[in-house]
mmCIF file of C-alpha atoms in Angstrom:
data_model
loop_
_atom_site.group_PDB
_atom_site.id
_atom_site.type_symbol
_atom_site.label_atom_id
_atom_site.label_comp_id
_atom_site.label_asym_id
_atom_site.label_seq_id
_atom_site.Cartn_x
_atom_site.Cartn_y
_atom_site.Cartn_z
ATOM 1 C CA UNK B 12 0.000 0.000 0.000
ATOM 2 C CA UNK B 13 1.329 3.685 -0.554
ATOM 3 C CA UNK B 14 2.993 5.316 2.144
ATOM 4 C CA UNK B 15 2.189 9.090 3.601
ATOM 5 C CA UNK B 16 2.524 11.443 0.940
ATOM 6 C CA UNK B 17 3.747 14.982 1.446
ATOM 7 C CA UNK B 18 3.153 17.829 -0.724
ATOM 8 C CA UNK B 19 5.216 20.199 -1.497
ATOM 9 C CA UNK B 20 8.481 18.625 -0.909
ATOM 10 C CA UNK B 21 10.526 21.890 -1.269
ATOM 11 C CA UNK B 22 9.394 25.442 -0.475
ATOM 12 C CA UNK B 23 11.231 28.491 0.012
ATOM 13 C CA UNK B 24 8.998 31.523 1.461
ATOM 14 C CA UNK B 25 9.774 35.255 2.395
ATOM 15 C CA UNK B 26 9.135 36.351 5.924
ATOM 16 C CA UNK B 27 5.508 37.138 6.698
ATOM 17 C CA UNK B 28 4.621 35.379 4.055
ATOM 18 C CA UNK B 29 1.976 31.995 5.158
ATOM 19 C CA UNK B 30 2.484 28.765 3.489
ATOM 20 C CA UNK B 31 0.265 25.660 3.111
ATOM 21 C CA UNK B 32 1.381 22.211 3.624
ATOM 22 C CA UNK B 33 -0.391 18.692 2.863
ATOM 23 C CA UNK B 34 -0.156 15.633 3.898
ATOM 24 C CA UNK B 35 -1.860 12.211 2.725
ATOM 25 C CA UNK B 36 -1.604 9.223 5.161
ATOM 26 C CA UNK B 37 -1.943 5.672 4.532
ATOM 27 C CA UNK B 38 -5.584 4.507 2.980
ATOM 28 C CA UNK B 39 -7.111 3.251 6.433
ATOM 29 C CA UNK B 40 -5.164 5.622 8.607
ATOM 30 C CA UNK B 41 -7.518 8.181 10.399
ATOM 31 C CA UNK B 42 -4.769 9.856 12.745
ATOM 32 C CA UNK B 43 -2.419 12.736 11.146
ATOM 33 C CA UNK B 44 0.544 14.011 13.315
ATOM 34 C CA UNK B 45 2.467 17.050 12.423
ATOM 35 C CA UNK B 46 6.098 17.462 14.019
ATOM 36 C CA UNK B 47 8.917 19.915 13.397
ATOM 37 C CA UNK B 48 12.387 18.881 12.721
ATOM 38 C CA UNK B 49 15.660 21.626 12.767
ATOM 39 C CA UNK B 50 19.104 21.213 13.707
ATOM 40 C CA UNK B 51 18.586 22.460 17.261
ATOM 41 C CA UNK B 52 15.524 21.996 18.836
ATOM 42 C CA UNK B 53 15.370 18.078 16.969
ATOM 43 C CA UNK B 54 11.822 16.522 16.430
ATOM 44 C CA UNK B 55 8.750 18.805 17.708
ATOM 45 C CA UNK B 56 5.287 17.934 18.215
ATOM 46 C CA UNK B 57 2.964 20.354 16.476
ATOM 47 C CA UNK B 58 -0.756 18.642 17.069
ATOM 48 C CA UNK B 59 -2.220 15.557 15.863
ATOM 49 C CA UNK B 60 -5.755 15.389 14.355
ATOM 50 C CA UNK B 61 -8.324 12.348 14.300
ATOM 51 C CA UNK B 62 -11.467 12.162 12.320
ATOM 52 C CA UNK B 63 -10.885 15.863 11.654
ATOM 53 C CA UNK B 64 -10.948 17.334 15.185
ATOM 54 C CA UNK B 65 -7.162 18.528 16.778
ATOM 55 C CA UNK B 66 -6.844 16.087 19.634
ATOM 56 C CA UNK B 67 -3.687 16.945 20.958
ATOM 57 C CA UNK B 68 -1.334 20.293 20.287
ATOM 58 C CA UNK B 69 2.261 21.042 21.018
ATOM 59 C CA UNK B 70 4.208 24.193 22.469
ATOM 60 C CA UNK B 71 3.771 26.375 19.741
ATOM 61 C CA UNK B 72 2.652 29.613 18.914
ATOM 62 C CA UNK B 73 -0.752 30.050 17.224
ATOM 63 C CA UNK B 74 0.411 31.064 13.741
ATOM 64 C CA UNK B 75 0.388 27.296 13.196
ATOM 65 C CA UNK B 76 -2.831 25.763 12.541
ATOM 66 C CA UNK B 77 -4.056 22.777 11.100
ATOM 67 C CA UNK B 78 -7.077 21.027 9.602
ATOM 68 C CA UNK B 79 -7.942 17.393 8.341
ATOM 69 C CA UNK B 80 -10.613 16.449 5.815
ATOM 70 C CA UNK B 81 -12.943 13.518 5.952
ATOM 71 C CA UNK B 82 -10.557 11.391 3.473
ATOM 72 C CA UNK B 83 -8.185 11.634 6.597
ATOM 73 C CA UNK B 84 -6.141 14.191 4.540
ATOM 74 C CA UNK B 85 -4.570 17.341 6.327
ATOM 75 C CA UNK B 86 -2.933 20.589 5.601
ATOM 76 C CA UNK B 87 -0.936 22.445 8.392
ATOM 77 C CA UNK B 88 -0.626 26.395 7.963
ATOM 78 C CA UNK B 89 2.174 28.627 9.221
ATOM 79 C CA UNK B 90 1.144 32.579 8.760
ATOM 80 C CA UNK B 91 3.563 35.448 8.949
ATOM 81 C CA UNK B 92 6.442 33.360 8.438
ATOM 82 C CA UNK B 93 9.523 34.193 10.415
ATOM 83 C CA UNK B 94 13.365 33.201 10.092
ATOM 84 C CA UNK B 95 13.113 30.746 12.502
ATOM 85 C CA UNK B 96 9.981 28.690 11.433
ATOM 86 C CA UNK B 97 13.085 27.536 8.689
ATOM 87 C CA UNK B 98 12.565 23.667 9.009
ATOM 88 C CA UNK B 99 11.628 20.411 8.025
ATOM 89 C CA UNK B 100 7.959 19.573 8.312
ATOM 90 C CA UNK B 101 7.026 15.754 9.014
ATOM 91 C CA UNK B 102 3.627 14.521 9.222
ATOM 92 C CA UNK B 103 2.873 10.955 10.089
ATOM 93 C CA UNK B 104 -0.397 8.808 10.190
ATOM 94 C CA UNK B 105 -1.486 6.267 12.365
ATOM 95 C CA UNK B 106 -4.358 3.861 13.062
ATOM 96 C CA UNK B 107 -5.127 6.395 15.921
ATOM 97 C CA UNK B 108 -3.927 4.988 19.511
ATOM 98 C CA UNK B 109 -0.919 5.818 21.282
ATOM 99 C CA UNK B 110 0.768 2.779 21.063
ATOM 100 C CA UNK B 111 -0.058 2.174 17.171
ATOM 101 C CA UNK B 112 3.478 2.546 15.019
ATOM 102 C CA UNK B 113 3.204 5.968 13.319
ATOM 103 C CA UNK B 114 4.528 6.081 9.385
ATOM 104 C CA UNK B 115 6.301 9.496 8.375
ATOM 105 C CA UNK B 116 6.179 11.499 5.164
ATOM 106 C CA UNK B 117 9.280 12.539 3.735
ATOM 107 C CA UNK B 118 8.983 16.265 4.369
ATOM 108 C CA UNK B 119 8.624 19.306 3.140
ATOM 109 C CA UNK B 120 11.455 21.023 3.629
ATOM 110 C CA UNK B 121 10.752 25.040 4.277
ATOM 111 C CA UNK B 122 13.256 27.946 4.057
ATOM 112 C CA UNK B 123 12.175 31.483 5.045
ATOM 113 C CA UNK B 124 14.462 34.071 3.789
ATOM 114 C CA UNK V 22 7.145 17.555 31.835
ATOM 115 C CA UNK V 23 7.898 14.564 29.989
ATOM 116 C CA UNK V 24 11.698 14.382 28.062
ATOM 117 C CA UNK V 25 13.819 11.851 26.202
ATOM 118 C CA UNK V 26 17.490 12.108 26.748
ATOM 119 C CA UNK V 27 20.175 10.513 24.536
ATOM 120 C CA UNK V 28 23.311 11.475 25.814
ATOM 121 C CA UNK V 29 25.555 10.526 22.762
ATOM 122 C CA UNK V 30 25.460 12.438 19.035
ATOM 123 C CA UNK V 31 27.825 10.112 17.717
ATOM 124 C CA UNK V 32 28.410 6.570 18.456
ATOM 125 C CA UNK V 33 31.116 5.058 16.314
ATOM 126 C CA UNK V 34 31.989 1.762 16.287
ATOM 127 C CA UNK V 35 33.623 -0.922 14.550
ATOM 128 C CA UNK V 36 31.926 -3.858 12.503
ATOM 129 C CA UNK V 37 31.122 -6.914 14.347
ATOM 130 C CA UNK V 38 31.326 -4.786 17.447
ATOM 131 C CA UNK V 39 28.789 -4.457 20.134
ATOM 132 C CA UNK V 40 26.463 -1.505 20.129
ATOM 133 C CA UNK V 41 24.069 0.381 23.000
ATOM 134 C CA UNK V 42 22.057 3.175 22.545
ATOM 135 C CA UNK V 43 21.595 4.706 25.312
ATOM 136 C CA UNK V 44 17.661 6.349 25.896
ATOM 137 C CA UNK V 45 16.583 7.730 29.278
ATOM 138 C CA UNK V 46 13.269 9.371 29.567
ATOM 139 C CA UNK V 47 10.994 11.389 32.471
ATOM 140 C CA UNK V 48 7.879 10.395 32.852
ATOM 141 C CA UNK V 49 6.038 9.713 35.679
ATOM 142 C CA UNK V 50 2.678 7.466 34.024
ATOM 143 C CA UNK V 51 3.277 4.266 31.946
ATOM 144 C CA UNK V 52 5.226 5.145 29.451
ATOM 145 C CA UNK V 53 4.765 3.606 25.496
ATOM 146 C CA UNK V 54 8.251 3.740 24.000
ATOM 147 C CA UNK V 55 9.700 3.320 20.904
ATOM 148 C CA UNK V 56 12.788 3.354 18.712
ATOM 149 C CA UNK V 57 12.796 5.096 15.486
ATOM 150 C CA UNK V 58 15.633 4.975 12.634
ATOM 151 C CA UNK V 59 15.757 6.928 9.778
ATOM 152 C CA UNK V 60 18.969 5.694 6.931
ATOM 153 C CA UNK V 61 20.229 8.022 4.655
ATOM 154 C CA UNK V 62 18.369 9.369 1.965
ATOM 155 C CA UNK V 63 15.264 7.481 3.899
ATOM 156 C CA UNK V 64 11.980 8.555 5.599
ATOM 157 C CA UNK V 65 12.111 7.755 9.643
ATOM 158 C CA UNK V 66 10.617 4.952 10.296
ATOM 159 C CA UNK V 67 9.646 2.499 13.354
ATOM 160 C CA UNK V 68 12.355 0.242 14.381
ATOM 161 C CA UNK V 69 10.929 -1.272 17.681
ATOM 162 C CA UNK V 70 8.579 -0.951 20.932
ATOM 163 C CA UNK V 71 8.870 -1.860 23.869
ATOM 164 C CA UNK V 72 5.302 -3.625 24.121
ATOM 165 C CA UNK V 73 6.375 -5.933 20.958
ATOM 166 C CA UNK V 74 8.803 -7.249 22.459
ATOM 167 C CA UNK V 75 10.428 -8.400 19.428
ATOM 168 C CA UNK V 76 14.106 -8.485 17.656
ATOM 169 C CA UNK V 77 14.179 -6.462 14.803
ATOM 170 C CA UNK V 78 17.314 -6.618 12.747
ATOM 171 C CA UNK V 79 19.085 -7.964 15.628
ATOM 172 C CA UNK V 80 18.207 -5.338 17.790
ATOM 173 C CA UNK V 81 16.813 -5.648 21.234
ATOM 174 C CA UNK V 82 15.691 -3.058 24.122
ATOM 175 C CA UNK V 83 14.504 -3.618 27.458
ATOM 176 C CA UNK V 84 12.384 -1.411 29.402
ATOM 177 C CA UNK V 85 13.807 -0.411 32.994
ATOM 178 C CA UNK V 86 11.143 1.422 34.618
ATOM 179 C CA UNK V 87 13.165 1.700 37.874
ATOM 180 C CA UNK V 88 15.811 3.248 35.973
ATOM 181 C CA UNK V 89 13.833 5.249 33.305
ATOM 182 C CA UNK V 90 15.680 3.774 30.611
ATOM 183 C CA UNK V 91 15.065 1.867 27.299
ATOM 184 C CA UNK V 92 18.286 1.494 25.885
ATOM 185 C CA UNK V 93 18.944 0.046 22.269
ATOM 186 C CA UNK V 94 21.345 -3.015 21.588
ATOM 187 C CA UNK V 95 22.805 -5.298 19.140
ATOM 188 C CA UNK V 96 25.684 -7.535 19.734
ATOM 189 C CA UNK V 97 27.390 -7.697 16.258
ATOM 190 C CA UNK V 98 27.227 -4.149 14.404
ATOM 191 C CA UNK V 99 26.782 -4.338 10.543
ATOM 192 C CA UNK V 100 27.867 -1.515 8.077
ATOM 193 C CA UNK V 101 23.933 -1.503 7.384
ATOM 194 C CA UNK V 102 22.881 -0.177 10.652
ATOM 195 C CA UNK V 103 24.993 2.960 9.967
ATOM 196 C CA UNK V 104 21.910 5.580 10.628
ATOM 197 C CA UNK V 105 20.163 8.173 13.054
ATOM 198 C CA UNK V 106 18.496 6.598 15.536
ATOM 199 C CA UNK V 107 15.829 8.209 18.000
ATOM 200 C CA UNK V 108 14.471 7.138 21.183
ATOM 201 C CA UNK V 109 10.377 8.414 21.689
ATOM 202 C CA UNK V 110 7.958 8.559 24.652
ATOM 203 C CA UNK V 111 4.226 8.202 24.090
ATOM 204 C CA UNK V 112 1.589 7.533 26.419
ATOM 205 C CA UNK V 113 -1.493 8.807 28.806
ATOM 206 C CA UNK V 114 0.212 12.528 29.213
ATOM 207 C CA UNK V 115 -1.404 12.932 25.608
ATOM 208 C CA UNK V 116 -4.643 11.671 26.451
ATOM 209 C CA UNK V 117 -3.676 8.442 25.301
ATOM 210 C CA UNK V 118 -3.719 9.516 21.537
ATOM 211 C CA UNK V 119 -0.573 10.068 19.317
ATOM 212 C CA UNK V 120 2.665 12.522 20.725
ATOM 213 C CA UNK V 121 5.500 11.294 20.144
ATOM 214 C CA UNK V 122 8.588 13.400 22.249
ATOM 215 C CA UNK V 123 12.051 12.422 20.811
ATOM 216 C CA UNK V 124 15.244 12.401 21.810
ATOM 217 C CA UNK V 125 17.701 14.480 20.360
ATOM 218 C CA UNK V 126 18.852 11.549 18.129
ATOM 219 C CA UNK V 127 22.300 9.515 18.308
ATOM 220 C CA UNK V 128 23.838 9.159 14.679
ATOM 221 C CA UNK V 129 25.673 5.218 14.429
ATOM 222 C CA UNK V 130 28.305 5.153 12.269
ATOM 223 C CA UNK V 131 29.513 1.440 12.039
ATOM 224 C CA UNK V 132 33.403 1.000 10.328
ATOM 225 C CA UNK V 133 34.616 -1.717 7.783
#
């Protein structure tokens, strides 16, 4: 079966800019996860959405938002982009539970100049 | 607040050698923890929990609640298992549902 797809893979932005990313987990898979990944802070939670409602967010600040459809796709949204938000963006899906094996996307990798 | 702590970037090693990744974490509840790899050029991907049980490519790892620790091992290192490897904590803090928090990741470079 095909594994998460993530759309765009590359993006470069200018700050205050937003940008759109999407994500398309496994056929089946009704639990979307969104995490951050740069050099120094590692691997970040952002939130996690189930049958299109956020169950669980991370530490960040509000410009980051998210949404899921009912095909179990989901687009995160980062608005007035800063330096910092540089990064690459996983998502992975899930059956749903906390102990189910997640599968990651490849990324989209984001650069804000 | 719940953390994962890998104490070592960079674990080098010879082939054949033995290998232990070391993974401590903070978490007061009953943890769910897993190991995640990612090779080069490669998406991450699950390597092992701890509720499995199982051997997977010859590695093992062992829950120690009294010590907080679920370290990673394999006896004989292979060129192959040259990759990033990360240590994760699930579990109830999240409601149950899925948040993963990582380690900071230990890179395993394995030598002809």
């Amino acid at each position: 079966k095909a594994g998460v797809t993530q759309t765009p893979r590359y993006l470069i932005k200018t700050r205050g800019q937003q940008v759109t990313l999407s994500c398309s987990p496994i056929s089946g898979h009704r639990s979307v996860s969104w995490y951050q990944q740069t050099p120094g802070q590692g691997l970040q939670f952002l939130f996690e959405y189930f049958s299109e409602t956020q169950r669980n967010k991370g530490n960040f600040p509000g410009r980051f938002s998210g949404r899921q459809f009912s095909n179990s796709r989901s687009e995160m949204n980062v608005s007035t982009l800063e330096l910092g938000d540089s990064a690459l963006y996983l998502c992975a899906s899930s059956l749903g539970g906390a102990s189910h094996e997640q599968y990651f996307g490849p990324g989209t990798r984001l650069t804000v100049t | 607040a719940q953390r994962v702590t890998q104490p070592e970037k960079l674990l080098s090693v010879f082939k054949g050698a033995p290998v232990e990744l070391k993974c401590n974490y903070s978490y007061s509840g009953s943890p769910e923890l897993f190991w995640y790899v990612q090779y080069s050029r490669q998406r991450l991907q699950l390597l092992l929990r701890h509720i499995s049980r199982e051997s997977i490519k010859g590695f093992t790892a062992d829950l120690n609640k009294g010590e907080t620790s679920f370290h990673l091992k394999k006896p004989f290192a292979q060129e192959e298992d040259s990759a990033m490897y990360y240590c994760a904590l699930s579990g109830m803090f999240s409601g149950g549902y899925n948040k993963l928090i990582f380690g900071a990741g230990t890179r395993l470079a394995v030598h002809p």
